[in-house]
Coordinates of C-alpha atoms and ligand atoms in Angstrom, one line a residue:
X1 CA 72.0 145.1 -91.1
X2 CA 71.7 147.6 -87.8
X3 CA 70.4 145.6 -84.7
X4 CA 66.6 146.2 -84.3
X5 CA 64.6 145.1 -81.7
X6 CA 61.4 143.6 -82.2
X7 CA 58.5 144.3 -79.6
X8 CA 55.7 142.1 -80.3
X9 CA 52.9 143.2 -77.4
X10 CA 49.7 144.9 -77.1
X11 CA 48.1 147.3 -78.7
X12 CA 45.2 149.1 -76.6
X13 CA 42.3 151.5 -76.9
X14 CA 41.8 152.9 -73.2
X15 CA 38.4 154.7 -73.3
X16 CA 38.4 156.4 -69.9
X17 CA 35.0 158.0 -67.9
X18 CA 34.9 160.4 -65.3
X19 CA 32.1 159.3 -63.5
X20 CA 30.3 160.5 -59.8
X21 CA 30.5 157.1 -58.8
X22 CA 31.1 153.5 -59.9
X23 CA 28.3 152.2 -61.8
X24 CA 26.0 149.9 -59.5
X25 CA 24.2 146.7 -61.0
X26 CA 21.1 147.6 -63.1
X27 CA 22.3 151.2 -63.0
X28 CA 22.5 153.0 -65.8
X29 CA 25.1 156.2 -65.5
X30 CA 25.5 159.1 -67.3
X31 CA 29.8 160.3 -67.7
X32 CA 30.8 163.5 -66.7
X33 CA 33.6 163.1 -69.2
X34 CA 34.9 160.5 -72.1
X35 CA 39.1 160.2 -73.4
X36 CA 39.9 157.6 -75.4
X37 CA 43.5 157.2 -75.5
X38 CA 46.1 154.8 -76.5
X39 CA 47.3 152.4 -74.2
X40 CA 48.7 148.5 -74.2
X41 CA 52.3 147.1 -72.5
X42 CA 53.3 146.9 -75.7
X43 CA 52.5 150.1 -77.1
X44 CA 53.9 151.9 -74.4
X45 CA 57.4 150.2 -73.9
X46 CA 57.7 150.8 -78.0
X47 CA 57.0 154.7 -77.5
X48 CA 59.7 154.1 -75.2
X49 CA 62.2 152.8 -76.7
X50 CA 61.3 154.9 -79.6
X51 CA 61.9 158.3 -77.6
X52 CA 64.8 156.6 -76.1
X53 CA 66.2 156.5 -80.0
X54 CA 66.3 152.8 -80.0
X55 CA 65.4 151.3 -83.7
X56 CA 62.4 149.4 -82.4
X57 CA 59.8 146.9 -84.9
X58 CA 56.4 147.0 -83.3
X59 CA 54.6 143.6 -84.1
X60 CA 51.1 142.7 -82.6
X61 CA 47.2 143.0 -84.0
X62 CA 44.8 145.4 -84.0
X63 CA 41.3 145.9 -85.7
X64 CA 40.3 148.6 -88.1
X65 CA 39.2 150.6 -85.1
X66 CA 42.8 150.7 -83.6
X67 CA 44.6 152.1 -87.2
X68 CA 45.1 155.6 -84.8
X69 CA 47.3 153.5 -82.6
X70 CA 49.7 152.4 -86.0
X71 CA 49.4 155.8 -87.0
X72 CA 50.7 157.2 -83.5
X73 CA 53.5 154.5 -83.4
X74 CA 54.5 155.5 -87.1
X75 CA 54.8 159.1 -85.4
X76 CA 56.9 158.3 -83.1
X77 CA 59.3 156.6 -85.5
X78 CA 58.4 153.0 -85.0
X79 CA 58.6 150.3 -87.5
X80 CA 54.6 149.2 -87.9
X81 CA 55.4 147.2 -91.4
X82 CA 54.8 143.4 -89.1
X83 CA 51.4 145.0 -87.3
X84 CA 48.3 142.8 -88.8
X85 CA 44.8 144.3 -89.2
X86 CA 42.8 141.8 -88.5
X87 CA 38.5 141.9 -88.4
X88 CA 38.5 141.3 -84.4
X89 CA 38.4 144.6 -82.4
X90 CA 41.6 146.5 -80.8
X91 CA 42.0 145.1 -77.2
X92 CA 40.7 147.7 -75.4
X93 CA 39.8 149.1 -71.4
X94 CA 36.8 150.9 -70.1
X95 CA 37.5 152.5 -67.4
X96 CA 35.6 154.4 -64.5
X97 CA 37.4 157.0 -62.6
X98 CA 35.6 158.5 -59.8
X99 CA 36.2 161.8 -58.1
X100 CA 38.8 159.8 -55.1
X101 CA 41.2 159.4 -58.2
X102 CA 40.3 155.3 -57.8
X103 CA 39.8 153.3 -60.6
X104 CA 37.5 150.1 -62.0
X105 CA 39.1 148.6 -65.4
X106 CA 37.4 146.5 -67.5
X107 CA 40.0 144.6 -70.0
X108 CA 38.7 143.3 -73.2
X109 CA 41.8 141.2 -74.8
X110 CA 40.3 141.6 -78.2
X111 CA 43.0 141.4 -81.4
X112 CA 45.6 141.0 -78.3
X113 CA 44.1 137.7 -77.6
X114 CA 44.3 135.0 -80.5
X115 CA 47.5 135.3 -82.5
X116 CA 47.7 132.8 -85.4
X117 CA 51.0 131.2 -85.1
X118 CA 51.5 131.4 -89.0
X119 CA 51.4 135.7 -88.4
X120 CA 54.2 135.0 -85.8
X121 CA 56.4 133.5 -88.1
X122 CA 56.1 135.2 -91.1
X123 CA 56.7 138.2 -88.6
X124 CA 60.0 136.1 -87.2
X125 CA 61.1 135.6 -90.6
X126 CA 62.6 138.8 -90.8
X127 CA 64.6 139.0 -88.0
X128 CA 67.7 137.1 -87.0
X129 CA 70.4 136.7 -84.8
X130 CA 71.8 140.2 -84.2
X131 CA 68.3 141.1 -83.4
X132 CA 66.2 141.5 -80.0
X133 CA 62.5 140.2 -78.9
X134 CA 60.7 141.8 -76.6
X135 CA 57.7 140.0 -74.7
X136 CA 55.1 141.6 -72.2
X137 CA 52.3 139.2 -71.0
X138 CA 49.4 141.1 -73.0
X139 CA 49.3 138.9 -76.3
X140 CA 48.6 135.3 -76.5
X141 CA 50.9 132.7 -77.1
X142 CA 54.1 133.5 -75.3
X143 CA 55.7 130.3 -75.3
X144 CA 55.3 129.9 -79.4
X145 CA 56.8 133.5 -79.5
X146 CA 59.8 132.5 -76.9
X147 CA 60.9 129.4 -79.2
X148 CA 60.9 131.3 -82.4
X149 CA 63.0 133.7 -80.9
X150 CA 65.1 131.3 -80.1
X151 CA 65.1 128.9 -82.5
X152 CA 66.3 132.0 -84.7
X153 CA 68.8 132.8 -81.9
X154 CA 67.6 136.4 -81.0
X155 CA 68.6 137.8 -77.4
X156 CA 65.2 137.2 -75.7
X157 CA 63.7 140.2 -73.4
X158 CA 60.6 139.7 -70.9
X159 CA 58.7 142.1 -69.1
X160 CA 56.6 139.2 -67.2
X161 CA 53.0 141.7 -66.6
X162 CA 50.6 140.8 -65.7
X163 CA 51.1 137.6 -64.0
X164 CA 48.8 134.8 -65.1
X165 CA 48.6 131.0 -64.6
X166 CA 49.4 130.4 -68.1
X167 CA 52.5 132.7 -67.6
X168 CA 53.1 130.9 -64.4
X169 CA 53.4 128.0 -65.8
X170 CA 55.3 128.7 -68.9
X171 CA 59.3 127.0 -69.6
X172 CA 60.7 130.3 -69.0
X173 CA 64.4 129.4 -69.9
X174 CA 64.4 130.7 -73.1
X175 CA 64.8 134.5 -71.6
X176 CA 67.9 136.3 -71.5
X177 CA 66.8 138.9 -69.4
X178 CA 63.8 139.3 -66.9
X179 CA 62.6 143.2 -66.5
X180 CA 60.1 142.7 -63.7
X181 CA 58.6 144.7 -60.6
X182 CA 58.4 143.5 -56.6
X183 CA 55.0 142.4 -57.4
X184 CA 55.8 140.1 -60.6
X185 CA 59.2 139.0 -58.5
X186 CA 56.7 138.1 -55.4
X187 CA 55.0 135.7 -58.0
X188 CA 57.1 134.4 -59.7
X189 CA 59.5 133.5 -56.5
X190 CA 57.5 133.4 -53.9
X191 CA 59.7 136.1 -51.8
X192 CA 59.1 139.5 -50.8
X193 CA 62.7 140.8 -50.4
X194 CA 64.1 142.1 -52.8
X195 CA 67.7 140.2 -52.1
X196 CA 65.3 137.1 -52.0
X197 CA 63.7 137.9 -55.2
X198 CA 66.9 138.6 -57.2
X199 CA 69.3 135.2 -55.4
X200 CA 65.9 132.7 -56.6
X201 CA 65.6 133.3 -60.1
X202 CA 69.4 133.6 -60.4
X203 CA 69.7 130.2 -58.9
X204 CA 66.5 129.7 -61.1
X205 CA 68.2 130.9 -64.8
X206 CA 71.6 130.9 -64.1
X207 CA 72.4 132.7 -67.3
X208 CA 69.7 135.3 -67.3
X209 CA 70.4 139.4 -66.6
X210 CA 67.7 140.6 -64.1
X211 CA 66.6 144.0 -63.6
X212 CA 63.7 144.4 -60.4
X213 CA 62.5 147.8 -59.9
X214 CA 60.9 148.4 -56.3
X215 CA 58.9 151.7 -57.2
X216 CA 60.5 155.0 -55.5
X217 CA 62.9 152.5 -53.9
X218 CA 65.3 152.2 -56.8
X219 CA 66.3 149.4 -59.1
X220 CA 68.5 146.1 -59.1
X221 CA 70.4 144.7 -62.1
X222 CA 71.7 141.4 -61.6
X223 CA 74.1 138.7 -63.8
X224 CA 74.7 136.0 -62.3
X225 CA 77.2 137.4 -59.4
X226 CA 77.6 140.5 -60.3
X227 CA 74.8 143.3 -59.0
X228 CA 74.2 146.6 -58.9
X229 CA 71.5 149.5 -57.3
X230 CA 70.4 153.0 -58.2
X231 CA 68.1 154.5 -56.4
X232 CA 65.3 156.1 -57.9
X233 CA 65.0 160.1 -58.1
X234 CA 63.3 162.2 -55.5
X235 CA 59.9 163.9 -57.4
X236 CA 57.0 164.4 -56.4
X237 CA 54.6 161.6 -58.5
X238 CA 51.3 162.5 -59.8
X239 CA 50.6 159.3 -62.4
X240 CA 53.2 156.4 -61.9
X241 CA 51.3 154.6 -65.1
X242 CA 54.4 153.8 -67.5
X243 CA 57.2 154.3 -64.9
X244 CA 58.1 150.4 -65.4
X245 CA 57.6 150.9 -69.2
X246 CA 59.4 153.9 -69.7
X247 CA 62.5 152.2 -67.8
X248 CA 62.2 149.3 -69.6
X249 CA 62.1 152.0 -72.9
X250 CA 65.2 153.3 -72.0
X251 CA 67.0 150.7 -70.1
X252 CA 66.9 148.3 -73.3
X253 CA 67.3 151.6 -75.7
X254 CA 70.6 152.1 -73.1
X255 CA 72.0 148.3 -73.4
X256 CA 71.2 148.0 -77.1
X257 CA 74.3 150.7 -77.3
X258 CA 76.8 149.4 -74.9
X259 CA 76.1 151.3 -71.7
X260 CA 77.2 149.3 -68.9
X261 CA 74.8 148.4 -66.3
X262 CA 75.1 150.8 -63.8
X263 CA 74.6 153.6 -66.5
X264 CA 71.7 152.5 -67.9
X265 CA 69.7 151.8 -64.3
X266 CA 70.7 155.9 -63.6
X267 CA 69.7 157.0 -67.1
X268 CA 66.1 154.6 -67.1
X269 CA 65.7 155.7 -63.4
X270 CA 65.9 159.2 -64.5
X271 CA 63.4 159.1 -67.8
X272 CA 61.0 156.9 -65.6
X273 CA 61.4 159.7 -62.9
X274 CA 60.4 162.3 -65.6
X275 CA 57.0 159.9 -66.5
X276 CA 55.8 160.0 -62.9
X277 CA 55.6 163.7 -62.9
X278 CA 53.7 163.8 -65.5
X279 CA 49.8 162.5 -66.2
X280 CA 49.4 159.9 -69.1
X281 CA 50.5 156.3 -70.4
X282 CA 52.4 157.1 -73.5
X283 CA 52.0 160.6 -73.3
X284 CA 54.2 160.8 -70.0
X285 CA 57.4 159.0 -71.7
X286 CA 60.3 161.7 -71.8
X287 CA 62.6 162.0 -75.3
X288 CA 66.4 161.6 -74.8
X289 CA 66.5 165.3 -75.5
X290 CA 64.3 166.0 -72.7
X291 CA 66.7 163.3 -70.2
X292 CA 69.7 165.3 -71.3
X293 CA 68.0 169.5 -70.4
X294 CA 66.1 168.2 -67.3
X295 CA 67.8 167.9 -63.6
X296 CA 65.2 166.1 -61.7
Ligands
ADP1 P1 56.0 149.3 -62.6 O1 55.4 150.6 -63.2 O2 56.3 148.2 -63.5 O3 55.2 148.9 -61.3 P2 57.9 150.5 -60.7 O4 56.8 151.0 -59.9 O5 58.9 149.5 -60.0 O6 57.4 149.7 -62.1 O7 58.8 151.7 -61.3 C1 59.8 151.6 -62.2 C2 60.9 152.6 -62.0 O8 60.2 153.9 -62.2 C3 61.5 152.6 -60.6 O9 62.6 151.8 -60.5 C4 61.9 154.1 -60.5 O10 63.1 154.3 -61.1 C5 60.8 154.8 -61.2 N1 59.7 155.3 -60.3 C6 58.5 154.7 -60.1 N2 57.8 155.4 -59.1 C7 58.6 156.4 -58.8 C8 58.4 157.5 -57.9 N3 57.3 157.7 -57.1 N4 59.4 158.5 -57.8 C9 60.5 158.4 -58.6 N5 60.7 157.3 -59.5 C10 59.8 156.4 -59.6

């Protein structure tokens, strides 16, 4: 059978208002405007990988008021056969933007937030060695998740966001390859440098792959001695949401069909390049097709 990987992360329902200002205590404030769009890690890196043309399994829970968000993976060509329906709400985000462009988020973990270990490994019972995981930090129960993996000897992937005590304190060694950002690297090493960052969880897990991206600063891989740098493209950004998602889209989509390091950091940089232009989560992720007719 084909190599799949198998994303199992969140699944969101971002209800955004446009409002004059940020609701006060004991206030109550009318919206100048309501969107309710799809959101979640996990449902953005698997539109990702989706558009990137990797064959990508989307597992994770939602209630019956998130069956848009199957529905829109299922459009995009993902595998939604392992999602659970369960009778807990969608995980979902209200959030208040007022007319500066800043934001106030309130998260509500919802179906994201109890995952019966008996759904994980019915959903693990399909998959196998040749076979991927991919871990965000938006469902619960990441170290259960990180030994079935591995107890079924799949390549192990982690996005490490957000950063949370539990995450902090985690056995990490089970991951093959860490996709993080300068904040996550600042937590989980300690050090701001990027060089810093990169040489402490190398000497940390010795055998892992590392990519840190560092924003319109470019991107590091790293294994073990070897590294290397692209910088990221000169655009003008008008909504980074889903840069780091859409690289780690493609730069997975990129490694799952043999593309050598430096050629999947150039082709992610480029597709995550292409988001940031763009307003939206999901909505801003480029197809391949699009990578191959734009020069940006
Ligand atoms: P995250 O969204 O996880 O914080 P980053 O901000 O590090 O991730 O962005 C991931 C990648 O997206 C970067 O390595 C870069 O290639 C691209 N990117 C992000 N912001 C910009 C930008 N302003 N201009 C061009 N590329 C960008």
């Amino acid at each position: 059978m084909k190599r799949r990987i198998l994303n199992f992360g969140s699944l969101n329902i971002d209800h955004v208002y446009r409002v004059e200002h940020f609701v006060a205590p004991g206030e109550t404030l009318a919206a100048i405007s309501y969107q309710k769009n799809a959101g979640g890690k996990g449902l953005n890196q698997s539109v990702a990988l989706a558009r990137a043309g990797a064959p990508v399994c989307h597992a994770g829970q939602i209630g019956e008021d998130g069956r848009f968000l199957e529905k829109l993976l299922q459009e995009e060509g993902v595998d939604t056969a392992n999602l659970a329906v369960t009778h807990q709400p969608t995980g979902h985000a209200i959030i208040q933007v007022e007319p500066g462009g800043q934001n106030c988020i309130l998260v509500c973990a919802g179906a994201n937030g109890s995952v019966p270990a008996d759904y994980m490994e019915e959903v693990f019972s399909h998959f196998g060695a040749d076979d991927w995981l991919l871990l965000q930090n938006e469902v619960a129960g990441l170290p259960t998740l990180l030994s079935l993996a591995k107890a079924r000897g799949m390549r192990v992937i982690l996005n490490p966001s957000p950063i949370t005590d539990t995450l902090l304190a985690a056995d990490l060694s089970a991951v093959d390859l860490f996709l993080l950002n300068e904040t996550e690297g600042l937590a989980l090493t300690g050090e701001s440098e990027p060089q810093a960052i990169l040489e402490t969880l190398t000497a940390r897990y010795p055998d892992a792959e590392i990519v840190l991206t560092l924003g319109a600063d470019g991107a590091y891989w790293q294994s073990g001695g070897e590294r290397c740098f692209c910088p990221a493209r000169k655009v003008t950004a008008v909504d980074t949401t889903a840069a780091g998602d859409t690289f780690t889209g493609y730069f997975l989509a990129c490694r799952m069909e043999g593309k050598g390091a430096q050629t999947s950091l150039g082709l992610s940089a480029k597709a995550a390049a292409i988001a940031v232009t763009r307003p939206g989560a999901a909505a801003s992720i480029p197809r391949w097709k699009e990578l191959l007719e734009t020069t940006v």
